[in-house]
Tab-separated table of C-alpha atoms in Angstrom:
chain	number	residue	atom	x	y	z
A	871	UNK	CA	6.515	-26.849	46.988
A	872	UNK	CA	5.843	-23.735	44.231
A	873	UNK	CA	8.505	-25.064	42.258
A	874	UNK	CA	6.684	-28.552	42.110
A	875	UNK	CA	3.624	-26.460	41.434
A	876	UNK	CA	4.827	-24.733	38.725
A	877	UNK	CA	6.587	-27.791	36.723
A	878	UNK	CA	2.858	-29.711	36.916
A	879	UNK	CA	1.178	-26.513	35.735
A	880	UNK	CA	3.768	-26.522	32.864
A	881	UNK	CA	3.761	-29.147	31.912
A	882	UNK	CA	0.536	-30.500	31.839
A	883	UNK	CA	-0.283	-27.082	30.440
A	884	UNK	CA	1.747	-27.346	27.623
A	885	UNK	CA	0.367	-31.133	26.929
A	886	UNK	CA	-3.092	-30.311	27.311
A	887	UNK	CA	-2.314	-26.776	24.360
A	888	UNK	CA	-0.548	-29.420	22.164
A	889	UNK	CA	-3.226	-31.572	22.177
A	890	UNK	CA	-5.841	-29.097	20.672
A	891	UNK	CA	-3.143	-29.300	17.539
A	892	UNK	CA	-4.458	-30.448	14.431
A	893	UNK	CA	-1.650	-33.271	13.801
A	894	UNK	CA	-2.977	-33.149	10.247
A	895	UNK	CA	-0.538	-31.804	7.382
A	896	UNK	CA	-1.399	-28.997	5.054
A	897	UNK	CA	-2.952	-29.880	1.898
A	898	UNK	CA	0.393	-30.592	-0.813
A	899	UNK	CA	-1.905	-27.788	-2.901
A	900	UNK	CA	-3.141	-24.514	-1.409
A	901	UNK	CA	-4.620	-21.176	-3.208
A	902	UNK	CA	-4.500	-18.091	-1.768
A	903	UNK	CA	-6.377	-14.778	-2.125
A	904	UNK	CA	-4.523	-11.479	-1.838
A	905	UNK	CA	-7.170	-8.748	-1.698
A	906	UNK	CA	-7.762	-5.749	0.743
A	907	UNK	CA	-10.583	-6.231	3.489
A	908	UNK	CA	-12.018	-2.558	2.513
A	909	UNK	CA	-11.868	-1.477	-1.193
A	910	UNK	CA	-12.796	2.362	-2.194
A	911	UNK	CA	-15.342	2.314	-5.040
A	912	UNK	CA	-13.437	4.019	-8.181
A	913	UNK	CA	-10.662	2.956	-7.265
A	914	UNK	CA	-9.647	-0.522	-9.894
A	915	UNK	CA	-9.912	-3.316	-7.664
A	916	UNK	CA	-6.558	-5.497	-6.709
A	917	UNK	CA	-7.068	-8.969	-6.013
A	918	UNK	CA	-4.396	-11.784	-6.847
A	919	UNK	CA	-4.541	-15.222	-6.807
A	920	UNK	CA	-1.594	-17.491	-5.725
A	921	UNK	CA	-0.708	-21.290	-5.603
A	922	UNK	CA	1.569	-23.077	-2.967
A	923	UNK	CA	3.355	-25.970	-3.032
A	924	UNK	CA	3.082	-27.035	0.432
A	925	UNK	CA	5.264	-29.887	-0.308
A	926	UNK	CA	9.120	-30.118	0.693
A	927	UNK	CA	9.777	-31.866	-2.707
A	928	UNK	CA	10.308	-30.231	-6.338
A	929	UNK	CA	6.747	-31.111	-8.114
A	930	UNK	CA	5.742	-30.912	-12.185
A	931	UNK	CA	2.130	-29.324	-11.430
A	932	UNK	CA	-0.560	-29.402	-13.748
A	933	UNK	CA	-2.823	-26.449	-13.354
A	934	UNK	CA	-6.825	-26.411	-15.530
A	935	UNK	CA	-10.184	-25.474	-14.833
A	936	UNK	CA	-9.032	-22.112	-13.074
A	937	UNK	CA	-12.875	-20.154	-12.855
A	938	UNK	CA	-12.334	-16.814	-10.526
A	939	UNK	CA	-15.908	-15.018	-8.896
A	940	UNK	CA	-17.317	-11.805	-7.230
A	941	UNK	CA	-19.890	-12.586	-5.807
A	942	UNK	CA	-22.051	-10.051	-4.120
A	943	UNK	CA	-24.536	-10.002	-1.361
A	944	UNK	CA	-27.789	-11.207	-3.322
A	945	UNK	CA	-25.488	-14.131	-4.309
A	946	UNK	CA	-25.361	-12.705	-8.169
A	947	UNK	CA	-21.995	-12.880	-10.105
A	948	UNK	CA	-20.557	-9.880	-10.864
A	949	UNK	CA	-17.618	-11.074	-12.662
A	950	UNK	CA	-16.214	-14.394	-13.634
A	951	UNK	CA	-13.217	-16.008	-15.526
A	952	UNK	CA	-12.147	-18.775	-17.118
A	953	UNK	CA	-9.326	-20.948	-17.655
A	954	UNK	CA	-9.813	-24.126	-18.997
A	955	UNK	CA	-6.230	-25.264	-21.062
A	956	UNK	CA	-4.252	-26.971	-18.860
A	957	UNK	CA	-1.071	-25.774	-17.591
A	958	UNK	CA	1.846	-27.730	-16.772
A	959	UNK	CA	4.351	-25.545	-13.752
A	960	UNK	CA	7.430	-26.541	-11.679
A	961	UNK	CA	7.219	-25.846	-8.512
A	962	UNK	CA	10.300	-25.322	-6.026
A	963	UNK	CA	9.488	-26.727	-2.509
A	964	UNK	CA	7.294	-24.258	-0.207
A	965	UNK	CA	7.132	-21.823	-3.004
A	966	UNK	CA	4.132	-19.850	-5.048
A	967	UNK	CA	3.103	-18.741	-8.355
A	968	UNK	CA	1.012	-16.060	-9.315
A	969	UNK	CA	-1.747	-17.594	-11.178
A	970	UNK	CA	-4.232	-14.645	-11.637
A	971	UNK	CA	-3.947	-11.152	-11.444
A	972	UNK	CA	-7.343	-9.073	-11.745
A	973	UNK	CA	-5.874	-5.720	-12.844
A	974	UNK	CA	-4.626	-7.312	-16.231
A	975	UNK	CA	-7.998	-8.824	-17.194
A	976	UNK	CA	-10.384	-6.047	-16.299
A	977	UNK	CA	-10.513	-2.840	-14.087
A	978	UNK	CA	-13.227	-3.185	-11.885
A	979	UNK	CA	-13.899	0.658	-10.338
A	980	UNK	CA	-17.986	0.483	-10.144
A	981	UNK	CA	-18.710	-2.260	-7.078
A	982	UNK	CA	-21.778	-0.249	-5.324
A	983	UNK	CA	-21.290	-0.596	-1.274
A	984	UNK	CA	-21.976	-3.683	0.208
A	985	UNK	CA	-20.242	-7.176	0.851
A	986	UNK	CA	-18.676	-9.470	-1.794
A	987	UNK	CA	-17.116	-12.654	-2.046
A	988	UNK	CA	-14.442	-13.819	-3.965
A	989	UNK	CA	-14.144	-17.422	-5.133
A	990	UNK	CA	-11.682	-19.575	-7.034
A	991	UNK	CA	-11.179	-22.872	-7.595
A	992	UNK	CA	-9.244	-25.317	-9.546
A	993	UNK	CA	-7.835	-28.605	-10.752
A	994	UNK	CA	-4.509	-29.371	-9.962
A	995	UNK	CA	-2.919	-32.899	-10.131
A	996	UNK	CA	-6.332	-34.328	-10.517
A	997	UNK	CA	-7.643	-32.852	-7.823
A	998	UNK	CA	-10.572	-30.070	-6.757
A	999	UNK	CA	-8.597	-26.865	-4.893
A	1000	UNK	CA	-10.345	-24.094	-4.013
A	1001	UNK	CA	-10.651	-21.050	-1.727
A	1002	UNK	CA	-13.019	-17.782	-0.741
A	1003	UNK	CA	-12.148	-14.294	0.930
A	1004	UNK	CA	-15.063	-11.447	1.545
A	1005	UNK	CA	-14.230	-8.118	1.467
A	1006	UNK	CA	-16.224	-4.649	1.382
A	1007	UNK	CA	-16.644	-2.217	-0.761
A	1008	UNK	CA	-17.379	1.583	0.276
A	1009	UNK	CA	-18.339	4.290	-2.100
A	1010	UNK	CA	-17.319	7.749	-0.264
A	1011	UNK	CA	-16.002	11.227	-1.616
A	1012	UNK	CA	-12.521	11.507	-1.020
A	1013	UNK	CA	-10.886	15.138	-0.163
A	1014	UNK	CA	-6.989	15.454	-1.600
A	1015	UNK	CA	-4.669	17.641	-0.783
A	1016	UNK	CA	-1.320	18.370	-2.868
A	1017	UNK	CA	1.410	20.885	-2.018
A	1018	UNK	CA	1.672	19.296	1.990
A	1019	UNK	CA	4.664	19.408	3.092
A	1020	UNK	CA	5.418	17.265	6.724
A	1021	UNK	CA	6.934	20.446	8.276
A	1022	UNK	CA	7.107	24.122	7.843
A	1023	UNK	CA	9.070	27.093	9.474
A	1024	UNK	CA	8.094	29.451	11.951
A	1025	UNK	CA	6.681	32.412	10.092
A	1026	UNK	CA	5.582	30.129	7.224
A	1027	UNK	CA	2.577	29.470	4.969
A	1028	UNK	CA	1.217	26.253	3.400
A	1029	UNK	CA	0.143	26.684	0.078
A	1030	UNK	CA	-2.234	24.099	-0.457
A	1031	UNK	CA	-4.448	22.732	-3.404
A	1032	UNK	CA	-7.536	20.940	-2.398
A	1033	UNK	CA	-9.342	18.431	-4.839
A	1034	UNK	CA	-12.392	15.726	-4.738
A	1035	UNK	CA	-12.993	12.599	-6.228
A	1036	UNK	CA	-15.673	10.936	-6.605
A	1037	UNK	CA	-14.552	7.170	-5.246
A	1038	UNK	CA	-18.582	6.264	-6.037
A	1039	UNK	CA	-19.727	3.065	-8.264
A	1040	UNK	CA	-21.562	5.703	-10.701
A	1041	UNK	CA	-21.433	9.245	-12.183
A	1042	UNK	CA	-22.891	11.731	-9.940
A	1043	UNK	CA	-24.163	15.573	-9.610
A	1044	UNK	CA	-22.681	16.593	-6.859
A	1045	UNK	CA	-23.581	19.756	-4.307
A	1046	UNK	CA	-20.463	20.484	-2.265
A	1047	UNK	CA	-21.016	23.230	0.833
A	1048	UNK	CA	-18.256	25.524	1.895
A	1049	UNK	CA	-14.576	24.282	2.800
A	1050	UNK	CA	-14.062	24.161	6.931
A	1051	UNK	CA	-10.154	24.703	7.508
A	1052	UNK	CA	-8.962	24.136	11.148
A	1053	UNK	CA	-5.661	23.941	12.727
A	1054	UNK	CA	-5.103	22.205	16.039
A	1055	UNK	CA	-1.925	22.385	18.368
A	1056	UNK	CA	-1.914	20.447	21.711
A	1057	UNK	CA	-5.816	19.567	20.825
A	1058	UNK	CA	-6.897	23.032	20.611
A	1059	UNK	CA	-8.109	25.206	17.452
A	1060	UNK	CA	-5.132	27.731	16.547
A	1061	UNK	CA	-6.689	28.942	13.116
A	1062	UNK	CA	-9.900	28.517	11.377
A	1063	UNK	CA	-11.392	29.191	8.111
A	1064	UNK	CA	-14.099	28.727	6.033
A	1065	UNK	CA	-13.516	29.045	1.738
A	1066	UNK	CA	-16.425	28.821	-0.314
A	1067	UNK	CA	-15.842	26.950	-3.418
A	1068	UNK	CA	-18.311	26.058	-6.963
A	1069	UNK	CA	-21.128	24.402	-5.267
A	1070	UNK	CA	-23.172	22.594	-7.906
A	1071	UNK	CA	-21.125	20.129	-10.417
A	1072	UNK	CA	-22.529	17.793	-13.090
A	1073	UNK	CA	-22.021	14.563	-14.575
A	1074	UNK	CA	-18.604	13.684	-11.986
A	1075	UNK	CA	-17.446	10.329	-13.812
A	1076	UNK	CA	-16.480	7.539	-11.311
A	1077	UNK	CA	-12.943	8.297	-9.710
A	1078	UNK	CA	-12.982	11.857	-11.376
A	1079	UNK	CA	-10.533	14.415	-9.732
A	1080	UNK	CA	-12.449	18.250	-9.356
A	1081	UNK	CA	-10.417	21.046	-7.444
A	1082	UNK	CA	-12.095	22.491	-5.156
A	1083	UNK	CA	-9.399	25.296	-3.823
A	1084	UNK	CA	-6.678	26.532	-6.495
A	1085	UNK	CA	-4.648	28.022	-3.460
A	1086	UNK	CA	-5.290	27.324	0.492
A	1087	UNK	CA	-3.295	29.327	2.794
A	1088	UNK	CA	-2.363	27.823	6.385
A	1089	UNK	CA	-0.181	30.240	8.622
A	1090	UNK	CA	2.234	28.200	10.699
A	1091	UNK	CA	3.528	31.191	13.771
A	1092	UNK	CA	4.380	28.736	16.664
A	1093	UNK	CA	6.957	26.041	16.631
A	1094	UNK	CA	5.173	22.400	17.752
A	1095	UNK	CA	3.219	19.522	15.965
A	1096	UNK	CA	-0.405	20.103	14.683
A	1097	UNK	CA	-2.854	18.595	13.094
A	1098	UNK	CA	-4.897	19.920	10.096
A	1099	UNK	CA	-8.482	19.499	9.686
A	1100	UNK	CA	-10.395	19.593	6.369
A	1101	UNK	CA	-14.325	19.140	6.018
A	1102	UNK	CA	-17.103	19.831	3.668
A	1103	UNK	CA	-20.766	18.351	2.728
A	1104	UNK	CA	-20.927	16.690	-0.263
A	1105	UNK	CA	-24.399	15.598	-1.254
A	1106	UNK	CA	-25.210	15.767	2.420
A	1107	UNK	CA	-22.680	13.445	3.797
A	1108	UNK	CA	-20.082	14.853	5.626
A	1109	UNK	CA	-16.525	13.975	4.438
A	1110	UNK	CA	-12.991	15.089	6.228
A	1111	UNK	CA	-9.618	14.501	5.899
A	1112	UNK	CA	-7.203	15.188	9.254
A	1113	UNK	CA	-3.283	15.490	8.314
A	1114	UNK	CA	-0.617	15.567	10.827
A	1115	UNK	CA	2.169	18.076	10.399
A	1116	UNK	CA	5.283	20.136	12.168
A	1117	UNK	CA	6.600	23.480	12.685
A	1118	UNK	CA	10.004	23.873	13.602
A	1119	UNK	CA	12.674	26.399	13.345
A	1120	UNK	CA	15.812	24.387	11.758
A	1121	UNK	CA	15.725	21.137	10.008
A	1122	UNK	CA	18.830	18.570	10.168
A	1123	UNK	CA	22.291	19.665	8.293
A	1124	UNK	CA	23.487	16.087	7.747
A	1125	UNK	CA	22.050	12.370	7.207
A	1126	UNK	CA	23.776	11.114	10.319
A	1127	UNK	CA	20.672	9.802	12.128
A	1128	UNK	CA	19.389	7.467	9.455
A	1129	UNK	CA	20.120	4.906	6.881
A	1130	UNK	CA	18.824	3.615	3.938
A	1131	UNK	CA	17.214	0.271	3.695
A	1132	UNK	CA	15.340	-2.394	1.301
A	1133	UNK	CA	13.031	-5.149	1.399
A	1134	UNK	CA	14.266	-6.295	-2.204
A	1135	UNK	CA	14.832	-10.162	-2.364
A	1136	UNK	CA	18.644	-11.113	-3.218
A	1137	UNK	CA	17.454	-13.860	-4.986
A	1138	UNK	CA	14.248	-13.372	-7.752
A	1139	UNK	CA	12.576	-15.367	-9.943
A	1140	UNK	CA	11.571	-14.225	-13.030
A	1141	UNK	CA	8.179	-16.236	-12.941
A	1142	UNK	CA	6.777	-14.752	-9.845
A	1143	UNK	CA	5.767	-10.844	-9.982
A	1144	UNK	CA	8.903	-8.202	-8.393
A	1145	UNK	CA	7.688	-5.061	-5.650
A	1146	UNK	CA	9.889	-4.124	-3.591
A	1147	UNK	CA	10.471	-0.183	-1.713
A	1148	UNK	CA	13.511	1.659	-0.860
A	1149	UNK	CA	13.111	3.636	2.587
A	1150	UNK	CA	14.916	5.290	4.991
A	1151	UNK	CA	15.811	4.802	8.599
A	1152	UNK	CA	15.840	7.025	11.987
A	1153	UNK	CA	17.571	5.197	14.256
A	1154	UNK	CA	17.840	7.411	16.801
A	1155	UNK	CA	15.057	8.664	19.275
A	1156	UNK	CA	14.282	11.935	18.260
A	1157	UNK	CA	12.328	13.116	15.182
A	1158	UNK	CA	14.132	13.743	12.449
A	1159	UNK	CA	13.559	16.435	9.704
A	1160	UNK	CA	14.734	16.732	6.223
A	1161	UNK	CA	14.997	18.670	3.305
A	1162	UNK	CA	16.129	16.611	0.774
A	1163	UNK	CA	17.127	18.301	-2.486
A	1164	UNK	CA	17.520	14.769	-4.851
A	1165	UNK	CA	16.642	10.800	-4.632
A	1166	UNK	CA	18.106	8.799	-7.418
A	1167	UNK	CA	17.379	5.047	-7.434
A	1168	UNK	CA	18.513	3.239	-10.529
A	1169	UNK	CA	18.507	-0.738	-11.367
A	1170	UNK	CA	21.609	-1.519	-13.477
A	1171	UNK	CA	21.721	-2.674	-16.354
A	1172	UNK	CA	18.142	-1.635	-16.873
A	1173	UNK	CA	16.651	1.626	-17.666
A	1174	UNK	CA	15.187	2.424	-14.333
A	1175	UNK	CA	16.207	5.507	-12.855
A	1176	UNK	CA	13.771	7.485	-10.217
A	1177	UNK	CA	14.272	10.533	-9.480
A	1178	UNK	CA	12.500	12.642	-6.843
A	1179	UNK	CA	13.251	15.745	-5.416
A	1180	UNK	CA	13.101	18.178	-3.606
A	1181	UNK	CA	10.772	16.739	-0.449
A	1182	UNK	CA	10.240	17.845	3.535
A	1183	UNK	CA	10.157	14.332	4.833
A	1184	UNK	CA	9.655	13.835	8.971
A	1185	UNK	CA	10.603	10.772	10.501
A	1186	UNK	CA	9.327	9.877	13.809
A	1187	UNK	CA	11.691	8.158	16.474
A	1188	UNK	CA	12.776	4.926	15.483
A	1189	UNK	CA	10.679	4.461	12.183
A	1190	UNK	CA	11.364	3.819	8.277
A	1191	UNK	CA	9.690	6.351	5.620
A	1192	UNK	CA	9.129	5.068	2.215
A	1193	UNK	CA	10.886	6.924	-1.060
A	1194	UNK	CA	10.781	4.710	-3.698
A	1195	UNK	CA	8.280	1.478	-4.486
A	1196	UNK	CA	9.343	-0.622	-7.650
A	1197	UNK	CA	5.781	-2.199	-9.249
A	1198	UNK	CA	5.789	-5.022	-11.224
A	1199	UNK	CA	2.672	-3.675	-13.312
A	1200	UNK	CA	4.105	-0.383	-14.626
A	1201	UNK	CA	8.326	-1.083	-14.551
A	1202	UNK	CA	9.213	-3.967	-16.892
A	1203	UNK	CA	12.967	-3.763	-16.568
A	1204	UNK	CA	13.397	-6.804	-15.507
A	1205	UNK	CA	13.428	-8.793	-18.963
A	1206	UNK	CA	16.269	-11.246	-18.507
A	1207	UNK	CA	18.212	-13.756	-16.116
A	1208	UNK	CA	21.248	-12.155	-14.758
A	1209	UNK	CA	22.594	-9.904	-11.799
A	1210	UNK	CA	21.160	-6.364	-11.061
A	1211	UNK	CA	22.774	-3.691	-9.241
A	1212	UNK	CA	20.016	-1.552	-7.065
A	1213	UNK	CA	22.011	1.505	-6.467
A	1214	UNK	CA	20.488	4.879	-4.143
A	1215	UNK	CA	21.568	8.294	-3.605
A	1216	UNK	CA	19.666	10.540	-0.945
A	1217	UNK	CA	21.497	13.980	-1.097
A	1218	UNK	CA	20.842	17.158	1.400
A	1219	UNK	CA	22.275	20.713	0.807
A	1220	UNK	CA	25.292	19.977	3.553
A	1221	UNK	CA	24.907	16.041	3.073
A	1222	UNK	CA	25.157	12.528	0.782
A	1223	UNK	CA	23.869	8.645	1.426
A	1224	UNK	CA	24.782	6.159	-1.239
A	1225	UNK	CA	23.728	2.418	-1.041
A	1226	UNK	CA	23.875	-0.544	-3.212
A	1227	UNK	CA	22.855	-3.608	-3.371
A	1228	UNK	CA	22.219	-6.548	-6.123
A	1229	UNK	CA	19.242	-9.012	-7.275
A	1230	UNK	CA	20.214	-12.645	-8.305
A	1231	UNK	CA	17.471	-13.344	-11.089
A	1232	UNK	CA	16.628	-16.264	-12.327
A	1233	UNK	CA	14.515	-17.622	-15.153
């Protein structure tokens, strides 16, 4: 009787879900908005603009009348283009091509806070297309913090720089209170300290980078994991930055525990824009630390070659840490049809990973 029971709930459950199904297809023509929900103020602004070719057939497209808006909350324009010339585009089946990209027509770093909205449209085969995507902008003061490792020894000391930037939508004069350091293990304060630093600054140009503290010293004396606290007052709004870090008494000798993986595509089209990252793996359950002396990733025949080195890197259980990210904005080394050979090296004092792989590119 429960079994009988549970067929009619299943099945008329799964009748009655399938019926609230649109049975109408997706458009043949669909644009797309890649943009962040929450943009920083002085920082340029990244939105890009893709069309898809819903279809399952290969399609001739004929792209005009591209116009691209930010709109803001009292519904004035803040920026606009325009495409009018027609452009004529093949289009593989379920595939997309970049059709605008913000950051090579103008870098937009002064949207005050508030809500915009971005809208495009176009003609394509005749026909109207068009999409919008709101997103916010913030305007803060950022704290930065260079010299942090993930780990240090027992016995220890961080020696920290700290820096501000003004991430605001204008220039500003800017009063910054004393520097509140605090160290946490298990939740409670372990060390504390207060650093006074120059507390009146002029004229701090949008996305401007002022150092605050030349050298910060953090004693590490216990083995555990901690977090690091940084605040100060900035114009009276508080601003803090909270890092999470380790201290241990012996990193790993070898690479045995993880692996090195990519997200690059095998196959690549010329047409569409590359970015792709290099990472590696802990597979195992435990967290893994590193002190990695050299990272070499090189695309052959091209002139790429990273290097990076050396780095403290700490890999929680069963995650993937980023050490390389290829850009299409700032790398052109892709120039040509052909195959690529993505090769990696991750060495350690005791230890070596090498990995290759290729990229299929076509025009």
């Amino acid at each position: 009787m429960l079994n009988l029971v549970a067929v009619f709930i299943f099945f008329f459950g799964i009748r009655s879900y399938y019926a609230q199904l649109s049975i109408e297809k997706a458009p043949p023509n669909q644009l797309l908005i890649q943009c962040e929900d929450t943009h920083s103020a002085g920082v340029p602004l990244d939105v890009q603009i893709r069309l898809y070719n819903n279809s399952e057939k290969r399609r001739e497209i004929v792209i005009s009348d591209f116009t691209f808006q930010i709109i803001n909350s009292d519904k004035q324009q803040v920026y606009s283009f325009k495409q009018t010339q027609p452009v004529r585009s093949v289009f593989e089946p379920f595939t997309s091509r970049l059709l605008f990209d913000l950051k090579r027509e103008k870098e937009i770093t002064n949207l005050p806070s508030g809500e915009y909205v971005i809208h495009v449209e176009a003609i394509v085969d005749g026909k109207k297309v068009s999409a919008e995507k709101k997103f916010m902008s913030v305007e803060r003061y950022e704290l930065i913090v260079e010299n942090f490792s993930d780990f240090y020894y027992v016995g220890e000391n961080a020696q920290l720089k700290l820096f501000l930037v003004n991430q605001t939508s204008r220039v500003q004069d800017l009063r910054i209170d004393p520097v509140s350091v605090t160290l946490k293990h298990d939740g409670k304060i372990v060390w504390q300290n207060t650093v006074q630093v120059e507390p009146f600054w002029q004229n701090v140009k949008v996305g401007e980078l002022i150092e605050l503290i030349e050298t910060l010293l953090v004693p590490f004396d216990k083995e555990g994991v901690y977090s690091l606290q940084l605040e100060c007052v900035v114009n009276g709004s508080t601003n803090s930055l909270v890092l999470p870090v380790a201290c241990i008494n012996e990193a790993e000798k070898n690479l045995k525990k993880v692996k090195v993986y990519t997200d690059a595509p095998k196959i690549y089209n010329m047409r569409t824009p590359l970015q792709f990252s290099v990472y590696l793996l802990n597979e195992s359950r435990d967290d893994v630390f590193l002190e990695i002396e050299e990272i070499i990733v090189s695309l052959l025949p091209t002139s790429l070659n990273f290097k990076k080195g050396p780095v403290r890197m700490w890999l929680a259980p069963y995650s993937k840490y980023e050490i390389f990210r290829f850009y299409p904005y700032s790398v052109s080394a892709i120039t040509q049809p052909g195959n690529y050979r993505l090769l990696v090296k991750v060495a350690t004092k005791n230890d070596r990973l090498d990995f290759e792989t290729t990229l299929q590119v076509s025009e």
